[in-house]
């Protein structure tokens, strides 16, 4: 527990935690969209196109964690050790990394790719940032299609094998899909058929984001 507290202080660089509760400086008003979908649903591809056309900043929780590890810092090593031991990186650490990335840009529009993964992520994010997502972009894709995509792509990822893919699908079904249903009950989910070709998927995404801009969302 002590190590995690030290890691949080190191990540945020806060000298006095009582003066900084994790919110953006000067109560900066931001727009946040959670981009959710199963592994292989095309989140990264769609996010890149949204960034290009609508000017959002794309933040991937997995990339932020890997960046900390690659930096070779003390807290990066700690994160790597947690992963090596099969432990989940605590939600507050992941959220602090996201918060830090948001603070380091002048942009006020963010895509959170693959986050949140479970209910604890949601609670921690809203508690620390005082931010609720404008809406959730849900890329709905059949498991068969996602499996085909994951097995055919050539990115050198060790987790693109059938055994690991099945485990990732199970985690998505058990932990993340209930979040989609939760936000759907609040009218915040924008679902897109992600089994189609990329350009067709993005045409639907463009309609959603254009509508959100017009409504000032």
Coordinates of C-alpha atoms in Angstrom, one line a residue, residues 22-213:
X22 CA -6.7 15.4 -9.1
X23 CA -8.9 17.8 -11.0
X24 CA -7.7 19.8 -13.9
X25 CA -6.1 23.2 -13.2
X26 CA -8.6 26.1 -12.8
X27 CA -11.5 23.7 -13.2
X28 CA -10.7 23.4 -16.9
X29 CA -13.9 22.3 -18.7
X30 CA -13.3 19.3 -20.8
X31 CA -15.2 16.9 -23.0
X32 CA -14.5 13.2 -22.5
X33 CA -15.7 10.3 -24.7
X34 CA -15.2 6.7 -23.6
X35 CA -14.5 4.5 -26.6
X36 CA -15.4 0.9 -25.8
X37 CA -15.5 -2.3 -27.7
X38 CA -14.2 -5.8 -27.6
X39 CA -10.6 -6.6 -28.5
X40 CA -10.3 -6.3 -32.3
X41 CA -13.4 -4.1 -32.7
X42 CA -11.2 -1.3 -34.2
X43 CA -11.0 1.2 -31.4
X44 CA -7.5 2.4 -32.2
X45 CA -8.3 2.9 -35.9
X46 CA -11.5 4.8 -35.3
X47 CA -9.8 7.0 -32.6
X48 CA -7.1 8.0 -35.1
X49 CA -9.7 9.1 -37.6
X50 CA -11.7 11.0 -34.9
X51 CA -8.5 12.8 -33.9
X52 CA -7.8 13.8 -37.5
X53 CA -11.3 15.1 -38.3
X54 CA -12.6 16.4 -35.0
X55 CA -9.5 17.5 -33.1
X56 CA -9.7 15.2 -30.0
X57 CA -6.7 14.0 -28.1
X58 CA -6.5 10.2 -28.0
X59 CA -5.5 8.7 -24.7
X60 CA -5.1 4.9 -24.3
X61 CA -4.7 3.7 -20.8
X62 CA -2.7 0.7 -22.0
X63 CA -0.3 2.9 -23.9
X64 CA 0.1 5.2 -20.9
X65 CA 1.0 2.3 -18.7
X66 CA 3.5 0.9 -21.3
X67 CA 5.0 4.4 -21.6
X68 CA 5.7 4.5 -17.9
X69 CA 7.3 1.1 -18.1
X70 CA 9.5 2.0 -21.1
X71 CA 10.7 5.1 -19.3
X72 CA 12.5 2.9 -16.9
X73 CA 11.5 5.1 -13.9
X74 CA 11.0 3.7 -10.4
X75 CA 7.2 3.9 -10.7
X76 CA 7.4 2.3 -14.2
X77 CA 9.3 -0.6 -12.7
X78 CA 6.6 -0.9 -10.0
X79 CA 3.9 -1.1 -12.6
X80 CA 5.8 -3.7 -14.6
X81 CA 6.2 -5.8 -11.4
X82 CA 2.5 -5.7 -10.7
X83 CA 1.8 -6.9 -14.2
X84 CA 4.5 -9.6 -14.0
X85 CA 2.8 -10.9 -10.8
X86 CA -0.5 -11.1 -12.5
X87 CA -1.9 -8.2 -10.5
X88 CA -4.2 -5.5 -12.0
X89 CA -2.7 -2.0 -11.8
X90 CA -4.9 -0.2 -9.3
X91 CA -7.5 2.1 -10.8
X92 CA -6.2 5.2 -9.0
X93 CA -2.8 4.8 -10.6
X94 CA -4.3 4.3 -14.1
X95 CA -6.6 7.3 -13.6
X96 CA -3.7 9.5 -12.3
X97 CA -1.8 8.7 -15.5
X98 CA -4.7 9.7 -17.6
X99 CA -5.2 12.8 -15.6
X100 CA -1.6 13.8 -15.9
X101 CA -1.8 13.3 -19.7
X102 CA -4.9 15.5 -19.8
X103 CA -3.1 18.2 -17.9
X104 CA -0.1 18.2 -20.2
X105 CA -2.1 19.3 -23.3
X106 CA -4.0 22.5 -24.1
X107 CA -6.8 20.5 -25.7
X108 CA -10.1 20.2 -24.0
X109 CA -11.5 17.2 -25.9
X110 CA -10.4 13.7 -25.1
X111 CA -11.0 10.1 -26.3
X112 CA -10.3 7.5 -23.7
X113 CA -9.6 4.3 -25.6
X114 CA -10.4 1.0 -23.9
X115 CA -11.2 2.8 -20.6
X116 CA -13.0 2.2 -18.3
X117 CA -12.6 -1.6 -18.1
X118 CA -14.8 -2.2 -15.1
X119 CA -17.0 -0.5 -12.5
X120 CA -14.1 0.3 -10.2
X121 CA -12.5 2.3 -13.0
X122 CA -15.6 4.4 -13.4
X123 CA -15.9 5.1 -9.7
X124 CA -12.3 6.1 -9.4
X125 CA -12.3 8.2 -12.6
X126 CA -15.3 10.3 -11.5
X127 CA -14.1 10.6 -8.0
X128 CA -10.6 11.8 -8.9
X129 CA -11.4 13.9 -11.9
X130 CA -14.9 15.1 -11.1
X131 CA -15.7 14.4 -14.8
X132 CA -18.5 12.4 -16.4
X133 CA -18.2 11.3 -20.0
X134 CA -20.2 13.2 -22.6
X135 CA -21.1 9.9 -24.2
X136 CA -19.8 6.4 -24.8
X137 CA -18.9 5.3 -28.4
X138 CA -19.5 1.6 -28.4
X139 CA -18.1 -0.4 -31.3
X140 CA -20.3 -3.4 -31.5
X141 CA -18.7 -6.3 -33.3
X142 CA -19.3 -10.1 -33.3
X143 CA -16.8 -12.2 -31.5
X144 CA -16.1 -14.2 -34.7
X145 CA -15.1 -11.1 -36.6
X146 CA -12.9 -9.8 -33.8
X147 CA -11.2 -13.1 -33.5
X148 CA -10.5 -13.1 -37.3
X149 CA -9.0 -9.6 -37.1
X150 CA -6.8 -10.4 -34.1
X151 CA -5.4 -13.5 -35.6
X152 CA -4.7 -11.9 -39.0
X153 CA -3.1 -8.7 -37.9
X154 CA 0.7 -8.7 -37.8
X155 CA 1.8 -6.4 -35.0
X156 CA 4.0 -8.7 -33.1
X157 CA 1.8 -8.7 -30.0
X158 CA 2.2 -11.7 -27.8
X159 CA -1.5 -11.5 -26.7
X160 CA -2.8 -12.1 -30.3
X161 CA -3.1 -15.9 -29.9
X162 CA -6.3 -17.9 -29.6
X163 CA -5.9 -18.8 -25.9
X164 CA -5.3 -15.2 -24.8
X165 CA -7.9 -13.8 -27.1
X166 CA -10.5 -16.0 -25.5
X167 CA -9.5 -14.8 -22.1
X168 CA -9.7 -11.2 -23.2
X169 CA -13.2 -11.7 -24.7
X170 CA -14.3 -13.3 -21.4
X171 CA -13.0 -10.3 -19.4
X172 CA -14.8 -7.9 -21.8
X173 CA -18.0 -9.8 -21.5
X174 CA -17.9 -10.0 -17.7
X175 CA -16.4 -6.6 -16.7
X176 CA -16.8 -4.1 -19.5
X177 CA -20.0 -5.0 -21.3
X178 CA -22.0 -4.3 -18.1
X179 CA -20.7 -0.7 -18.2
X180 CA -22.1 -0.3 -21.7
X181 CA -25.5 -1.4 -20.4
X182 CA -25.1 1.0 -17.4
X183 CA -24.4 4.0 -19.6
X184 CA -27.1 2.9 -22.0
X185 CA -29.6 3.2 -19.2
X186 CA -28.5 6.8 -18.8
X187 CA -29.0 7.5 -22.5
X188 CA -25.2 8.0 -23.1
X189 CA -24.3 5.1 -25.4
X190 CA -23.9 5.7 -29.2
X191 CA -23.6 2.2 -30.7
X192 CA -22.0 1.6 -34.1
X193 CA -21.9 -1.6 -36.1
X194 CA -18.2 -2.2 -36.2
X195 CA -18.3 -5.4 -38.3
X196 CA -18.4 -3.3 -41.5
X197 CA -15.4 -2.0 -43.4
X198 CA -13.5 0.9 -41.7
X199 CA -14.8 3.6 -44.0
X200 CA -18.4 2.6 -43.4
X201 CA -17.9 2.4 -39.7
X202 CA -16.4 5.9 -39.7
X203 CA -19.3 7.4 -41.7
X204 CA -21.5 6.4 -38.7
X205 CA -19.0 7.7 -36.2
X206 CA -18.8 11.1 -38.1
X207 CA -22.6 11.4 -37.8
X208 CA -22.4 10.9 -34.1
X209 CA -19.6 13.4 -33.5
X210 CA -21.1 16.0 -35.8
X211 CA -24.4 15.8 -34.0
X212 CA -22.6 16.1 -30.6
X213 CA -20.8 19.2 -31.9

